[in-house]
Short mmCIF file of C-alpha atoms and ligand atoms in Angstrom, two decimals:
data_model
loop_
_atom_site.label_atom_id
_atom_site.label_comp_id
_atom_site.label_asym_id
_atom_site.label_seq_id
_atom_site.Cartn_x
_atom_site.Cartn_y
_atom_site.Cartn_z
CA MET A 1 43.66 -37.11 -16.63
CA SER A 2 46.97 -36.78 -14.74
CA ASP A 3 49.81 -35.30 -16.38
CA LYS A 4 51.91 -38.74 -16.29
CA GLU A 5 48.88 -40.94 -17.53
CA VAL A 6 50.67 -43.06 -20.28
CA LEU A 7 48.23 -42.47 -23.26
CA LEU A 8 49.73 -44.52 -26.07
CA GLU A 9 53.07 -46.36 -26.46
CA VAL A 10 54.42 -45.34 -29.77
CA THR A 11 55.94 -48.40 -32.06
CA ALA A 12 57.56 -47.96 -35.36
CA ASP A 13 54.07 -49.36 -36.96
CA HIS A 14 52.64 -45.51 -35.69
CA LEU A 15 54.98 -44.33 -38.66
CA ASN A 16 53.64 -42.54 -42.02
CA THR A 17 50.13 -43.67 -40.95
CA GLY A 18 48.98 -39.89 -41.18
CA LEU A 19 48.92 -39.77 -37.23
CA ARG A 20 46.25 -41.99 -36.78
CA GLY A 21 44.97 -42.32 -33.19
CA VAL A 22 48.38 -40.52 -31.87
CA PRO A 23 47.42 -38.11 -29.01
CA VAL A 24 48.42 -34.74 -30.06
CA GLY A 25 46.20 -32.36 -27.74
CA THR A 26 43.40 -31.68 -25.98
CA CYS A 27 39.90 -29.82 -27.66
CA ARG A 28 37.27 -27.58 -25.73
CA THR A 29 34.72 -27.71 -28.78
CA SER A 30 33.84 -31.06 -29.45
CA PHE A 31 34.91 -34.86 -29.37
CA VAL A 32 34.00 -37.87 -31.44
CA THR A 33 33.49 -41.30 -30.35
CA PRO A 34 33.56 -44.34 -32.93
CA THR A 35 30.35 -45.37 -31.80
CA GLU A 36 28.47 -42.52 -31.38
CA GLY A 37 30.10 -39.62 -33.33
CA VAL A 38 30.42 -36.27 -32.60
CA HIS A 39 29.19 -34.07 -29.44
CA TYR A 40 29.35 -30.44 -29.38
CA CYS A 41 30.85 -29.44 -26.17
CA GLY A 42 29.54 -32.50 -24.65
CA TYR A 43 26.08 -32.34 -26.43
CA PRO A 44 25.30 -35.64 -29.01
CA ILE A 45 24.73 -33.61 -31.98
CA ALA A 46 21.35 -35.65 -32.73
CA GLU A 47 20.16 -33.51 -29.84
CA LEU A 48 21.53 -29.94 -31.52
CA THR A 49 19.85 -29.98 -35.32
CA HIS A 50 16.99 -27.91 -34.43
CA PHE A 51 19.05 -25.00 -33.08
CA SER A 52 19.97 -22.39 -35.47
CA PRO A 53 23.57 -22.03 -36.14
CA GLU A 54 24.26 -18.91 -34.54
CA ASP A 55 23.29 -20.86 -31.55
CA ILE A 56 25.68 -23.28 -31.96
CA VAL A 57 28.40 -20.26 -32.83
CA TYR A 58 27.89 -19.14 -29.50
CA LEU A 59 28.08 -22.95 -27.97
CA LEU A 60 31.51 -23.51 -29.58
CA PHE A 61 32.73 -20.21 -28.33
CA ASN A 62 31.38 -20.09 -24.95
CA LYS A 63 31.40 -23.99 -24.15
CA GLU A 64 27.35 -23.63 -23.07
CA LEU A 65 23.96 -22.96 -25.17
CA PRO A 66 22.52 -19.19 -25.17
CA ASN A 67 19.59 -18.51 -23.12
CA ALA A 68 17.00 -16.46 -25.17
CA GLN A 69 18.99 -13.14 -24.33
CA GLN A 70 22.30 -14.53 -25.58
CA SER A 71 20.83 -15.92 -28.45
CA ALA A 72 19.54 -12.62 -29.20
CA GLU A 73 22.87 -11.12 -28.56
CA ILE A 74 25.20 -13.65 -30.36
CA ARG A 75 22.94 -12.66 -33.26
CA ALA A 76 23.44 -8.46 -33.13
CA ASP A 77 27.37 -9.36 -32.65
CA LEU A 78 27.56 -11.27 -35.96
CA ALA A 79 25.07 -8.82 -37.58
CA SER A 80 27.84 -5.82 -36.54
CA ARG A 81 30.52 -7.62 -37.83
CA GLY A 82 29.00 -8.99 -41.10
CA GLU A 83 30.25 -6.07 -43.45
CA ILE A 84 33.31 -7.08 -45.88
CA PRO A 85 35.89 -4.49 -45.33
CA GLY A 86 36.85 -4.26 -49.34
CA ASP A 87 35.62 -5.19 -52.60
CA LEU A 88 35.36 -8.36 -53.05
CA GLU A 89 32.99 -8.50 -55.99
CA SER A 90 35.89 -6.79 -57.77
CA VAL A 91 38.19 -9.53 -56.78
CA PHE A 92 35.87 -12.54 -57.58
CA ARG A 93 35.74 -10.92 -61.05
CA THR A 94 39.56 -11.31 -61.57
CA LEU A 95 39.60 -15.11 -60.83
CA PRO A 96 39.22 -17.56 -63.19
CA LYS A 97 35.75 -19.17 -63.49
CA TYR A 98 37.22 -22.68 -64.17
CA GLY A 99 38.57 -22.77 -60.74
CA HIS A 100 37.27 -24.80 -58.22
CA PRO A 101 35.12 -22.78 -55.58
CA MET A 102 37.27 -24.18 -52.54
CA ASP A 103 40.06 -22.09 -54.19
CA TRP A 104 37.97 -18.96 -54.60
CA LEU A 105 37.15 -19.60 -50.95
CA SER A 106 40.62 -19.70 -49.74
CA VAL A 107 41.10 -16.81 -51.93
CA ALA A 108 38.37 -14.89 -50.55
CA ILE A 109 39.34 -15.58 -46.82
CA HIS A 110 42.93 -14.63 -47.72
CA THR A 111 42.02 -11.38 -49.38
CA ILE A 112 39.81 -10.10 -46.43
CA GLY A 113 42.91 -11.11 -44.00
CA MET A 114 44.72 -8.46 -46.09
CA TRP A 115 42.12 -5.72 -45.97
CA GLU A 116 41.45 -6.42 -42.11
CA THR A 117 43.01 -8.30 -39.33
CA THR A 118 43.17 -7.00 -35.98
CA GLY A 119 45.63 -9.59 -34.38
CA ASP A 120 42.97 -10.79 -31.94
CA TRP A 121 42.26 -14.53 -32.15
CA LYS A 122 38.55 -14.28 -31.05
CA GLU A 123 37.52 -10.48 -32.75
CA ASP A 124 39.37 -12.17 -36.55
CA ALA A 125 37.55 -15.42 -35.90
CA LEU A 126 34.21 -13.78 -34.83
CA ASN A 127 34.39 -11.09 -38.08
CA LEU A 128 35.14 -13.87 -40.51
CA ILE A 129 32.60 -16.07 -39.56
CA ALA A 130 29.86 -13.26 -39.95
CA ARG A 131 31.25 -12.24 -43.36
CA MET A 132 30.99 -16.22 -44.65
CA PRO A 133 27.45 -15.80 -45.65
CA ARG A 134 28.12 -12.75 -48.20
CA ILE A 135 31.08 -14.47 -49.16
CA MET A 136 29.26 -17.59 -50.09
CA GLY A 137 26.52 -15.45 -52.00
CA LEU A 138 28.71 -13.34 -54.11
CA MET A 139 31.11 -16.36 -54.91
CA TYR A 140 28.00 -18.23 -56.52
CA ARG A 141 26.62 -14.60 -58.40
CA ILE A 142 29.93 -14.06 -59.81
CA ARG A 143 30.74 -17.41 -60.90
CA GLU A 144 27.35 -17.67 -62.52
CA GLY A 145 27.73 -14.35 -64.36
CA ARG A 146 24.55 -12.95 -62.23
CA GLU A 147 26.41 -9.88 -61.23
CA GLN A 148 23.67 -7.26 -61.62
CA ASP A 149 21.11 -6.46 -59.18
CA ILE A 150 22.79 -7.89 -56.18
CA PRO A 151 21.11 -6.84 -53.31
CA ALA A 152 22.74 -4.96 -50.45
CA ASP A 153 23.95 -7.08 -47.33
CA ASP A 154 21.37 -6.83 -44.85
CA THR A 155 23.37 -8.01 -41.99
CA SER A 156 19.96 -7.76 -39.73
CA LEU A 157 18.72 -11.17 -41.30
CA SER A 158 20.30 -14.74 -39.62
CA MET A 159 23.48 -15.95 -41.42
CA VAL A 160 21.34 -18.36 -43.28
CA GLU A 161 18.92 -15.87 -44.59
CA ARG A 162 21.83 -13.53 -45.68
CA PHE A 163 23.45 -16.29 -48.16
CA ILE A 164 19.76 -16.90 -49.58
CA SER A 165 18.85 -13.19 -49.98
CA THR A 166 22.86 -12.65 -51.66
CA LEU A 167 22.24 -15.64 -53.79
CA GLY A 168 18.75 -14.45 -54.93
CA LEU A 169 17.62 -17.46 -56.96
CA GLU A 170 14.30 -17.62 -58.16
CA ASP A 171 11.56 -20.66 -58.41
CA VAL A 172 13.37 -22.16 -55.42
CA ASP A 173 11.47 -22.69 -51.84
CA ASN A 174 13.49 -20.64 -49.75
CA GLU A 175 12.07 -21.94 -46.36
CA LYS A 176 12.80 -25.31 -47.29
CA MET A 177 16.69 -23.94 -48.67
CA HIS A 178 16.75 -22.20 -45.15
CA ARG A 179 15.99 -25.98 -43.50
CA VAL A 180 18.56 -27.53 -45.12
CA ILE A 181 21.22 -25.19 -45.03
CA ALA A 182 20.86 -24.10 -41.54
CA THR A 183 20.70 -28.11 -40.16
CA TYR A 184 23.85 -28.61 -42.66
CA LEU A 185 25.80 -25.81 -41.00
CA VAL A 186 24.91 -27.13 -37.66
CA LEU A 187 25.97 -30.80 -38.37
CA HIS A 188 29.01 -29.72 -39.68
CA MET A 189 30.87 -26.84 -37.95
CA ASP A 190 33.13 -29.17 -35.88
CA HIS A 191 34.36 -32.75 -35.65
CA GLY A 192 37.09 -33.10 -32.83
CA GLY A 193 40.55 -31.82 -32.78
CA GLY A 194 42.27 -34.14 -35.43
CA ASN A 195 40.55 -33.95 -38.40
CA LEU A 196 42.65 -32.54 -41.31
CA SER A 197 41.09 -29.26 -41.91
CA THR A 198 40.67 -27.86 -38.15
CA PHE A 199 44.57 -29.84 -37.40
CA THR A 200 45.79 -27.82 -40.36
CA GLY A 201 44.08 -24.78 -39.19
CA LYS A 202 45.60 -25.15 -36.05
CA ALA A 203 49.08 -26.09 -37.07
CA ILE A 204 49.63 -22.78 -39.19
CA ALA A 205 48.15 -20.54 -36.17
CA SER A 206 50.60 -22.36 -34.34
CA SER A 207 53.22 -20.12 -36.45
CA LYS A 208 51.08 -16.86 -35.06
CA ALA A 209 50.33 -16.32 -38.38
CA THR A 210 46.65 -14.59 -38.69
CA VAL A 211 43.27 -16.46 -38.65
CA TYR A 212 42.72 -15.69 -41.71
CA SER A 213 46.00 -17.69 -42.94
CA ALA A 214 45.36 -20.47 -40.70
CA ILE A 215 41.65 -20.71 -42.26
CA ALA A 216 42.50 -20.42 -45.59
CA GLY A 217 45.00 -23.20 -45.17
CA ALA A 218 42.54 -25.03 -43.72
CA MET A 219 39.93 -24.97 -46.34
CA ASN A 220 42.80 -26.06 -48.85
CA ALA A 221 43.14 -29.04 -46.79
CA LEU A 222 39.45 -29.54 -46.62
CA SER A 223 39.26 -29.22 -50.56
CA GLY A 224 40.78 -32.77 -50.97
CA PRO A 225 38.51 -35.80 -52.22
CA LEU A 226 39.22 -37.85 -49.38
CA HIS A 227 37.99 -34.93 -46.83
CA GLY A 228 35.50 -32.26 -47.33
CA ARG A 229 35.39 -32.60 -51.45
CA ALA A 230 34.07 -36.00 -50.82
CA ASN A 231 30.78 -34.57 -50.60
CA GLN A 232 30.74 -32.85 -54.24
CA SER A 233 32.44 -36.32 -55.41
CA CYS A 234 29.42 -38.02 -53.68
CA LEU A 235 26.73 -36.49 -55.37
CA GLU A 236 28.49 -36.72 -58.49
CA PHE A 237 28.99 -40.34 -57.84
CA VAL A 238 25.04 -40.75 -57.27
CA LEU A 239 24.08 -38.97 -60.65
CA LYS A 240 26.46 -41.59 -62.12
CA VAL A 241 24.84 -44.53 -60.38
CA GLY A 242 21.70 -43.15 -61.98
CA THR A 243 19.34 -45.94 -60.26
CA SER A 244 17.91 -46.83 -56.98
CA ASP A 245 17.50 -50.22 -57.85
CA PRO A 246 19.33 -52.28 -55.45
CA GLU A 247 20.90 -55.04 -57.74
CA GLN A 248 21.98 -52.23 -60.24
CA VAL A 249 23.61 -50.26 -57.41
CA GLU A 250 25.29 -53.20 -56.20
CA HIS A 251 26.56 -53.71 -59.84
CA PHE A 252 27.86 -50.22 -59.91
CA VAL A 253 29.37 -50.47 -56.31
CA ARG A 254 31.30 -53.50 -57.35
CA GLY A 255 32.43 -51.97 -60.46
CA GLU A 256 33.79 -48.81 -58.82
CA LEU A 257 35.85 -50.91 -56.29
CA ALA A 258 37.27 -53.17 -59.24
CA ALA A 259 38.51 -49.88 -60.74
CA LYS A 260 40.22 -49.02 -57.43
CA ARG A 261 37.99 -46.02 -57.30
CA PRO A 262 36.66 -45.16 -53.80
CA ILE A 263 32.71 -45.61 -52.58
CA PHE A 264 32.37 -41.53 -51.87
CA GLY A 265 30.17 -41.14 -48.76
CA PHE A 266 31.51 -44.45 -46.73
CA GLY A 267 34.36 -45.09 -44.42
CA HIS A 268 35.56 -42.92 -41.69
CA ALA A 269 39.23 -42.74 -40.28
CA VAL A 270 37.76 -42.74 -36.59
CA LEU A 271 33.98 -43.69 -36.80
CA ARG A 272 32.92 -47.40 -36.76
CA THR A 273 29.40 -47.00 -37.19
CA GLU A 274 27.06 -44.99 -39.45
CA ASP A 275 27.76 -41.31 -38.76
CA PRO A 276 25.18 -39.47 -36.76
CA ARG A 277 25.35 -36.73 -38.94
CA ALA A 278 24.26 -38.65 -42.09
CA THR A 279 21.34 -40.40 -40.01
CA ALA A 280 20.21 -36.73 -39.31
CA GLN A 281 20.23 -35.71 -42.99
CA PHE A 282 18.76 -38.94 -43.90
CA ALA A 283 15.66 -37.99 -41.22
CA LEU A 284 15.55 -34.81 -42.95
CA GLY A 285 15.25 -36.16 -46.31
CA GLU A 286 12.69 -38.48 -45.62
CA GLU A 287 10.83 -35.79 -44.51
CA ILE A 288 11.41 -33.23 -46.82
CA CYS A 289 12.07 -35.46 -50.33
CA PRO A 290 11.41 -38.96 -49.98
CA ASP A 291 10.32 -39.30 -53.47
CA ASP A 292 13.57 -37.29 -54.97
CA GLU A 293 15.48 -39.48 -57.18
CA ASN A 294 19.00 -38.72 -56.04
CA PHE A 295 17.53 -39.15 -52.35
CA LYS A 296 15.95 -42.61 -53.46
CA ILE A 297 19.81 -43.60 -55.15
CA ILE A 298 21.37 -42.68 -51.50
CA ARG A 299 18.60 -44.28 -49.62
CA THR A 300 19.56 -47.94 -51.97
CA LEU A 301 23.33 -47.12 -51.50
CA ARG A 302 23.15 -47.06 -47.81
CA GLU A 303 21.38 -50.40 -47.78
CA VAL A 304 23.92 -52.10 -50.57
CA ALA A 305 27.47 -50.30 -50.04
CA PRO A 306 28.08 -51.14 -46.50
CA ARG A 307 27.25 -54.71 -47.13
CA VAL A 308 29.60 -54.68 -49.84
CA LEU A 309 32.51 -52.82 -48.57
CA ALA A 310 32.37 -55.12 -45.11
CA GLU A 311 33.57 -57.95 -47.91
CA ASN A 312 37.10 -56.45 -47.48
CA PRO A 313 38.36 -56.90 -43.79
CA LYS A 314 40.93 -53.77 -44.74
CA ILE A 315 38.10 -51.57 -44.38
CA SER A 316 37.63 -50.46 -40.84
CA ASN A 317 33.84 -48.67 -41.47
CA PRO A 318 31.94 -49.38 -44.42
CA ASN A 319 29.15 -47.46 -43.34
CA ALA A 320 28.05 -44.06 -44.13
CA ASN A 321 29.58 -40.85 -43.41
CA VAL A 322 28.52 -37.26 -43.30
CA ASP A 323 29.06 -36.99 -46.95
CA ILE A 324 26.53 -39.26 -48.26
CA ALA A 325 23.10 -37.48 -48.14
CA SER A 326 24.44 -33.80 -47.69
CA GLY A 327 24.71 -33.61 -51.82
CA ALA A 328 20.98 -35.26 -52.56
CA LEU A 329 19.51 -32.29 -50.07
CA LEU A 330 21.21 -29.53 -51.30
CA HIS A 331 20.22 -30.69 -54.98
CA HIS A 332 16.79 -31.07 -53.94
CA VAL A 333 16.48 -27.36 -52.58
CA GLY A 334 17.89 -26.01 -55.83
CA LEU A 335 21.40 -26.02 -55.20
CA GLU A 336 22.08 -28.37 -58.44
CA ASP A 337 25.64 -27.58 -59.08
CA PRO A 338 27.66 -29.94 -56.97
CA THR A 339 31.22 -28.10 -57.13
CA TYR A 340 29.84 -25.90 -54.51
CA TYR A 341 29.18 -28.60 -52.05
CA THR A 342 32.53 -28.39 -50.20
CA THR A 343 32.55 -24.52 -49.69
CA PHE A 344 28.98 -25.40 -47.63
CA PHE A 345 31.37 -27.23 -45.54
CA GLY A 346 33.99 -25.07 -45.29
CA TRP A 347 31.31 -22.26 -44.18
CA ALA A 348 30.89 -24.46 -41.26
CA ARG A 349 34.04 -25.65 -40.55
CA VAL A 350 35.39 -22.26 -40.03
CA ILE A 351 32.87 -21.74 -37.03
CA GLY A 352 34.73 -24.65 -35.22
CA ILE A 353 38.23 -24.28 -36.63
CA GLY A 354 37.78 -20.58 -35.75
CA ALA A 355 36.79 -21.40 -31.84
CA GLN A 356 39.51 -24.12 -31.82
CA ILE A 357 42.27 -21.87 -32.58
CA VAL A 358 41.09 -19.19 -30.22
CA ASP A 359 41.16 -21.86 -27.82
CA GLU A 360 44.52 -23.01 -28.73
CA ARG A 361 46.12 -19.42 -29.21
CA SER A 362 44.42 -18.02 -26.02
CA VAL A 363 43.09 -20.49 -23.47
CA PHE A 364 45.53 -23.67 -23.33
CA ARG A 365 48.43 -23.39 -21.08
CA GLY A 366 47.40 -20.92 -18.58
CA GLY A 367 46.44 -18.58 -21.74
CA LYS A 368 50.04 -18.65 -23.23
CA GLY A 369 48.61 -21.02 -26.11
CA THR A 370 50.29 -24.25 -27.50
CA PRO A 371 53.76 -24.02 -28.66
CA ILE A 372 54.54 -23.88 -32.66
CA TYR A 373 53.66 -27.46 -34.00
CA ARG A 374 56.88 -29.50 -34.54
CA PRO A 375 56.44 -33.52 -34.31
CA LYS A 376 59.05 -35.71 -34.97
CA TYR A 377 60.13 -37.44 -38.26
CA TYR A 378 62.62 -40.36 -38.88
CA ALA A 379 65.22 -40.16 -41.57
CA GLU A 380 64.67 -42.38 -44.30
CA GLN A 381 66.99 -43.60 -47.23
CA GLN A 382 69.47 -40.93 -45.84
CA THR A 383 72.96 -42.26 -45.02
CA LEU A 384 75.35 -39.55 -43.95
CA ARG A 385 77.72 -38.62 -46.82
CA HIS A 386 79.71 -35.36 -47.81
CA ILE A 387 80.54 -33.75 -51.00
CA GLU A 388 83.53 -34.96 -52.14
N1 LIG B 1 35.55 -46.78 -50.55
C1 LIG B 1 36.91 -47.93 -50.75
N2 LIG B 1 37.98 -48.13 -50.23
C2 LIG B 1 37.85 -47.75 -48.84
C3 LIG B 1 36.82 -46.62 -48.54
C4 LIG B 1 35.85 -46.52 -49.43
N3 LIG B 1 34.61 -45.67 -49.05
N4 LIG B 1 37.01 -46.79 -47.06
C5 LIG B 1 38.10 -46.98 -46.91
N5 LIG B 1 38.62 -47.86 -47.95
C6 LIG B 1 40.25 -48.35 -48.05
C7 LIG B 1 40.92 -47.09 -48.06
O1 LIG B 1 41.42 -46.40 -49.22
C8 LIG B 1 42.52 -48.12 -47.39
O2 LIG B 1 42.88 -48.66 -48.38
P1 LIG B 1 44.64 -49.12 -48.77
O3 LIG B 1 44.83 -49.75 -47.24
O4 LIG B 1 44.68 -49.45 -49.77
O5 LIG B 1 45.12 -47.70 -48.69
C9 LIG B 1 41.76 -49.40 -46.56
O6 LIG B 1 40.48 -49.50 -47.36
C10 LIG B 1 41.71 -49.02 -45.04
O7 LIG B 1 41.03 -47.58 -45.17
P2 LIG B 1 40.43 -47.31 -43.64
O8 LIG B 1 41.81 -47.73 -42.49
O9 LIG B 1 39.38 -48.08 -43.34
O10 LIG B 1 40.12 -45.66 -43.65
P3 LIG B 1 41.11 -44.53 -43.71
O11 LIG B 1 41.06 -43.78 -42.16
O12 LIG B 1 42.42 -44.78 -44.40
O13 LIG B 1 40.56 -43.55 -44.85
C11 LIG B 1 38.63 -42.19 -45.39
C12 LIG B 1 39.24 -42.87 -44.43
C13 LIG B 1 37.36 -41.25 -45.46
C14 LIG B 1 39.29 -41.54 -46.29
C15 LIG B 1 38.17 -43.57 -46.32
O14 LIG B 1 37.38 -44.79 -45.78
C16 LIG B 1 37.63 -43.19 -47.83
O15 LIG B 1 38.63 -43.07 -48.76
N6 LIG B 1 36.36 -42.96 -48.11
C17 LIG B 1 35.81 -42.51 -49.15
C18 LIG B 1 35.89 -41.24 -49.49
C19 LIG B 1 35.06 -40.43 -48.34
O16 LIG B 1 33.49 -40.44 -48.41
N7 LIG B 1 35.88 -39.19 -47.75
C20 LIG B 1 34.73 -38.33 -46.81
C21 LIG B 1 35.36 -38.59 -45.05
C22 LIG B 1 34.47 -37.77 -44.44
N8 LIG B 1 35.39 -36.23 -44.84
O17 LIG B 1 34.23 -35.59 -44.17
O18 LIG B 1 36.30 -36.07 -44.43
C1 LIG B 2 35.38 -34.09 -40.46
O1 LIG B 2 33.93 -33.76 -40.21
O2 LIG B 2 35.97 -33.41 -40.50
C2 LIG B 2 35.13 -35.60 -41.30
O3 LIG B 2 34.60 -36.69 -40.47
C3 LIG B 2 36.81 -36.32 -41.16
C4 LIG B 2 37.32 -36.73 -39.72
O4 LIG B 2 36.73 -36.58 -38.75
O5 LIG B 2 38.48 -37.11 -40.05
#
């Protein structure tokens, strides 16, 4: 694009619309099209679901998929950074168990940043990414009161294996859990430059606050029910629906709309078809748990809800979004408490946000980085007046 190309004529209609569609910057890690969804560094997401999360970390930071040697190197690099530089278990023990796991995650990230920040954007981003599996596992253990005999963190394992090992659940199929979480991470790592959590993280980093502060803030943005926490609400919603009978599901959906409650797992600010991340998770579910009760409910919702939502012309996209299926899959593999689900989204998104912060702070504008964010607001209901 040329420097002088007109990208958008901004009119008063654009004000107070949450910057919807307003061009802000460029993004090197991913782009989202309304009809094809997210692409990481040019690759449609559907073509990446079988790569390991570590390989996609490499892709988002290096803009190329790794060859076998680079794949081994990124794993070794992350392993070398995995140790948490302080006693996170003790910090977790001081937090209220009734506090939301997303708040715990944000506190953990902030705390680790207090223990150790190098000040180098990429070092800090990769260090945090490498520590996430242990943070996630410890959070579960301490919140659930399973504080005894937590295994040492074996950083030579893959990121997902480290989480599963710290979590230490019995009577679960670790292989299935590994598959669901690894796919989940790959699908959720990045979603263009303008999704709220990524935008928030980059805005905070633009003040040259630390990566840890920026990403803790991003997690707070992600924790809202219209953004990341929709995956928690979605499984709660599915449990409330309680039936895969199409007529009863339709009745339920209409009742929620009449009560002015959102139909979680449907709609999107940018997408105008079913989110390919949802399509990929449905395909995984058909393979690993086609007869799971919750999966059967979301299969029916996927048929019924778009038809009902499409009756309202105000709704720009009645189709399923990323959050529709992830809860049913996590639940199926033994992660049954939906209040944790957004932390998996957060774990994945730390990677995309980290890579985007590195680009904005140390690549753009010839390495100077974008300046501090400062959009313009117009005064409303403020006439000039003076103290008499
Ligand atoms: N259920 C009920 N109402 C909806 C839905 C839905 N699924 N989707 C859109 N609407 C309403 C929306 O609230 C808005 O109403 P109003 O004009 O009264 O404010 C109207 O339809 C137009 O909204 P859109 O322009 O279609 O969508 P917008 O960009 O404002 O919002 C979402 C996008 C994702 C916030 C919205 O579709 C939604 O609330 N969906 C349900 C929650 C959800 O699944 N969120 C997860 C999104 C994915 N993520 O990871 O962030
Ligand atoms: C995301 O993955 O961040 C969501 O789909 C929301 C968005 O892109 O705005």
